[in-house]
GROMACS .gro file of C-alpha atoms in nm:
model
  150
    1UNK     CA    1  -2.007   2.707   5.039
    2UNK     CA    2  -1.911   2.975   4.813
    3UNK     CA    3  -1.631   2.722   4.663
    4UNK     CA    4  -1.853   2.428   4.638
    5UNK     CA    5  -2.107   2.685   4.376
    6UNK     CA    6  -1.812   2.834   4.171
    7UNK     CA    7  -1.626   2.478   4.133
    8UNK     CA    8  -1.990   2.337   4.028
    9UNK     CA    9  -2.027   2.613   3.826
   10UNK     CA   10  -1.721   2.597   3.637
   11UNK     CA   11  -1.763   2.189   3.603
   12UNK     CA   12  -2.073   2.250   3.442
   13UNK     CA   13  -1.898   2.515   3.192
   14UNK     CA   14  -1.624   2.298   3.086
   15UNK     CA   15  -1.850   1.987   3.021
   16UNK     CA   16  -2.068   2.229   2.788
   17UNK     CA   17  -1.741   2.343   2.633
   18UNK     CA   18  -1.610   2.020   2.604
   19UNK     CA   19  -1.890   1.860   2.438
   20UNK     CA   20  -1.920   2.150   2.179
   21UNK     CA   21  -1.547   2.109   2.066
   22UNK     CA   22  -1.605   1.703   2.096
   23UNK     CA   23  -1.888   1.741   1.819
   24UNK     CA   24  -1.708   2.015   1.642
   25UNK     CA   25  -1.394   1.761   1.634
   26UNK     CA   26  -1.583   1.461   1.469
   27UNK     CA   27  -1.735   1.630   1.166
   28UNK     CA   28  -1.377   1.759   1.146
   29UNK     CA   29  -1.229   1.366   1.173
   30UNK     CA   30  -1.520   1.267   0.883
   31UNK     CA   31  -1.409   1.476   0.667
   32UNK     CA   32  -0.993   1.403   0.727
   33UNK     CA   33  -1.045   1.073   0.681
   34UNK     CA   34  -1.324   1.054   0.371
   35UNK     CA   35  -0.981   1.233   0.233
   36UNK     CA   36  -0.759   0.944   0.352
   37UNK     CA   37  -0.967   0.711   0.178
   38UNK     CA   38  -0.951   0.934  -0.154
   39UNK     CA   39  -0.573   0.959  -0.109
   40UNK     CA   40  -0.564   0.563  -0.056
   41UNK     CA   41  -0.821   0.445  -0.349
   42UNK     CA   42  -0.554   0.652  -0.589
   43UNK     CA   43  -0.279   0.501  -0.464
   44UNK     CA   44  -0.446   0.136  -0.510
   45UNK     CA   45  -0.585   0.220  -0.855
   46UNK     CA   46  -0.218   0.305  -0.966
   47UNK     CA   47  -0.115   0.018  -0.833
   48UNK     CA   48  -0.376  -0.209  -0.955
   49UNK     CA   49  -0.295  -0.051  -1.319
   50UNK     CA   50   0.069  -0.118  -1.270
   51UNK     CA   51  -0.053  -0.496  -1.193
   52UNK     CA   52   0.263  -0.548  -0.910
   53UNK     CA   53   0.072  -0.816  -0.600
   54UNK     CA   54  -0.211  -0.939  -0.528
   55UNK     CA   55  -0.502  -0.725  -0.332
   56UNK     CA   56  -0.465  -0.824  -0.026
   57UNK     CA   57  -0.117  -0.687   0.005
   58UNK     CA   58  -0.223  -0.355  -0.204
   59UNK     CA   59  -0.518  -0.315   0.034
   60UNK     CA   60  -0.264  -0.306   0.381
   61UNK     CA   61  -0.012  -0.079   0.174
   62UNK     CA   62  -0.261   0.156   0.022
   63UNK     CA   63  -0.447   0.218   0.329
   64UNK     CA   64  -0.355   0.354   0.665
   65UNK     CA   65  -0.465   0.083   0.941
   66UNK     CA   66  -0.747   0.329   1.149
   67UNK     CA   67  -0.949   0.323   0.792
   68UNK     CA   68  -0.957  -0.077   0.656
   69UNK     CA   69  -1.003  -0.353   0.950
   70UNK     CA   70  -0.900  -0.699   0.781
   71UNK     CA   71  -1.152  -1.008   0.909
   72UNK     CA   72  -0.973  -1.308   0.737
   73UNK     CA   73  -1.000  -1.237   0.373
   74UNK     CA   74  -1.248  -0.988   0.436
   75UNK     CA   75  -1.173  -0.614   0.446
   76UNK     CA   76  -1.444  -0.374   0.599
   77UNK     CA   77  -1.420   0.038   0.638
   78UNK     CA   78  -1.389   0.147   0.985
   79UNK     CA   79  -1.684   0.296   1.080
   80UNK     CA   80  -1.543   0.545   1.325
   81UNK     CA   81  -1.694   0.885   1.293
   82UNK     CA   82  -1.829   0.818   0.936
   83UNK     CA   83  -2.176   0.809   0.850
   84UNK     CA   84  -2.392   0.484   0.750
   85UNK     CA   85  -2.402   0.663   0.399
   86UNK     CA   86  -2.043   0.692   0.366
   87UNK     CA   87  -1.976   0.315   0.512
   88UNK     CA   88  -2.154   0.141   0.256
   89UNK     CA   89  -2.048   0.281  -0.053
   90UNK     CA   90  -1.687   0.193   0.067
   91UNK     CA   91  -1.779  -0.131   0.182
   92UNK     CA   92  -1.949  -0.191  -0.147
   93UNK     CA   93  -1.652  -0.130  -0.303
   94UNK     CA   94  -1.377  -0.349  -0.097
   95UNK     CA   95  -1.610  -0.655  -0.118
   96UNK     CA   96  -1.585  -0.666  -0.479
   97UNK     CA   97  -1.281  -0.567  -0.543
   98UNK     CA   98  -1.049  -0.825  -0.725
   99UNK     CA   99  -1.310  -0.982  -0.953
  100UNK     CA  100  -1.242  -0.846  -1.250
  101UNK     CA  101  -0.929  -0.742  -1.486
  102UNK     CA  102  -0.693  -0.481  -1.391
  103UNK     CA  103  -0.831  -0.228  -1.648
  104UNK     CA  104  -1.188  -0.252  -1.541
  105UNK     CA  105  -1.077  -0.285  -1.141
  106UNK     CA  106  -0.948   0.049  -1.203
  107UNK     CA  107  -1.250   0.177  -1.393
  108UNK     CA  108  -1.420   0.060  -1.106
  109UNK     CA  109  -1.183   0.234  -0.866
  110UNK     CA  110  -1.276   0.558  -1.045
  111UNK     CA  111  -1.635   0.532  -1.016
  112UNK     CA  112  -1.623   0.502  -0.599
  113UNK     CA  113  -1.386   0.717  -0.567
  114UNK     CA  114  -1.635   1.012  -0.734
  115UNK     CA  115  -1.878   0.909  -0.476
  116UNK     CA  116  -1.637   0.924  -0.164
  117UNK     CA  117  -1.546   1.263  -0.335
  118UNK     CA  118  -1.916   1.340  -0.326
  119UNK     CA  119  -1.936   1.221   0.030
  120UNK     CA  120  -1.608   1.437   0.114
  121UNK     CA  121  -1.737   1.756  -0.004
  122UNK     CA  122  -2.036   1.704   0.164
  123UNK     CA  123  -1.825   1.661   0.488
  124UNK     CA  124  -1.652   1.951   0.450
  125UNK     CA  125  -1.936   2.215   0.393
  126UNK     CA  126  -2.097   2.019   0.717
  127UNK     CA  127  -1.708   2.115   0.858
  128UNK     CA  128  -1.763   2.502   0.758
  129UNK     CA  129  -2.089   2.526   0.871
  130UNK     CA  130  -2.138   2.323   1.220
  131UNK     CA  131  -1.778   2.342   1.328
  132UNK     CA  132  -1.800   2.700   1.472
  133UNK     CA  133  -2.178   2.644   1.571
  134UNK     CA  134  -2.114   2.377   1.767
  135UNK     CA  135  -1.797   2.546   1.957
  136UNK     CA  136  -2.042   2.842   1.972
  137UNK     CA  137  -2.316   2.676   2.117
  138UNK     CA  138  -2.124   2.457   2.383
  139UNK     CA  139  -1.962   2.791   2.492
  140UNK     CA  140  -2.267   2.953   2.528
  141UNK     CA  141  -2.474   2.687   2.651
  142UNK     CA  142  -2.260   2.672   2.966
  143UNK     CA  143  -2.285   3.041   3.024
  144UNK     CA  144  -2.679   3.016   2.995
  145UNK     CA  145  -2.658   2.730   3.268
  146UNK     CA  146  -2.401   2.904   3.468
  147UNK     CA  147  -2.612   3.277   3.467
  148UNK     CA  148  -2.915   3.021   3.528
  149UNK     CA  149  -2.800   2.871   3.819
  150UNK     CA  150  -2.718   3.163   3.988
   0.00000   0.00000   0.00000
């Protein structure tokens, strides 16, 4: 009987853990890949100004695959572990891009990619602030349930 309580005990621990690190690990993977997309919009502008192939092909080489999914001709931001407001500037952005000259494509370029900076910033104070709260308060959320239940 004694087993059956600590084992029960120690599931319910680990889930609370768990769940803390899980949320602590997404505001974490936000703010990684608001940077990919940073790192991939200046590769793209460079090669938009350099004026080598056409945007599809710039798209798939200047972004990894887990950021851009490709619907046809479309091109969409992967929405995993962003937020709405950092989806839609980025979508904004890839649904117009190509209709215009290479000079004010890149202009263009320039202006989104202040507002994903904007966006990444954000994420990152969110990163310094919540991370350890969350790990914090999954830790000590279990040990409240555990002391609770017995």
């Amino acid at each position: 009987m004694l087993i059956l309580k600590v084992s029960g005990l120690l599931t319910i621990f680990a889930v609370c853990c768990l769940f803390g690190f899980l949320k602590s690990s997404a505001l974490n993977k936000r703010a990684v890949k608001l940077l990919d997309f940073l790192k991939g919009m200046d590769f793209l502008g460079e090669r938009i100004k350099m004026g080598t192939s056409e945007i599809t092909e710039l798209l798939k080489i200047s972004f990894k695959e887990d950021l851009i999914t490709y619907e046809g001709s479309e091109f969409f931001a992967d929405g995993d572990y962003l937020k709405n407001e950092d989806i839609s500037p980025i979508n904004e952005f890839l649904s117009k891009l190509g209709m215009g000259d290479t000079d004010s494509e890149y202009e263009r370029i320039k202006a989104y990619k202040a507002i994903i900076e904007l966006q990444h910033k954000a994420a990152e104070t969110d990163c310094l602030n919540l991370c350890k709260l969350y790990k914090t308060l999954g830790v000590l959320t279990g040990v409240f349930i555990c002391i609770f239940l017995l």
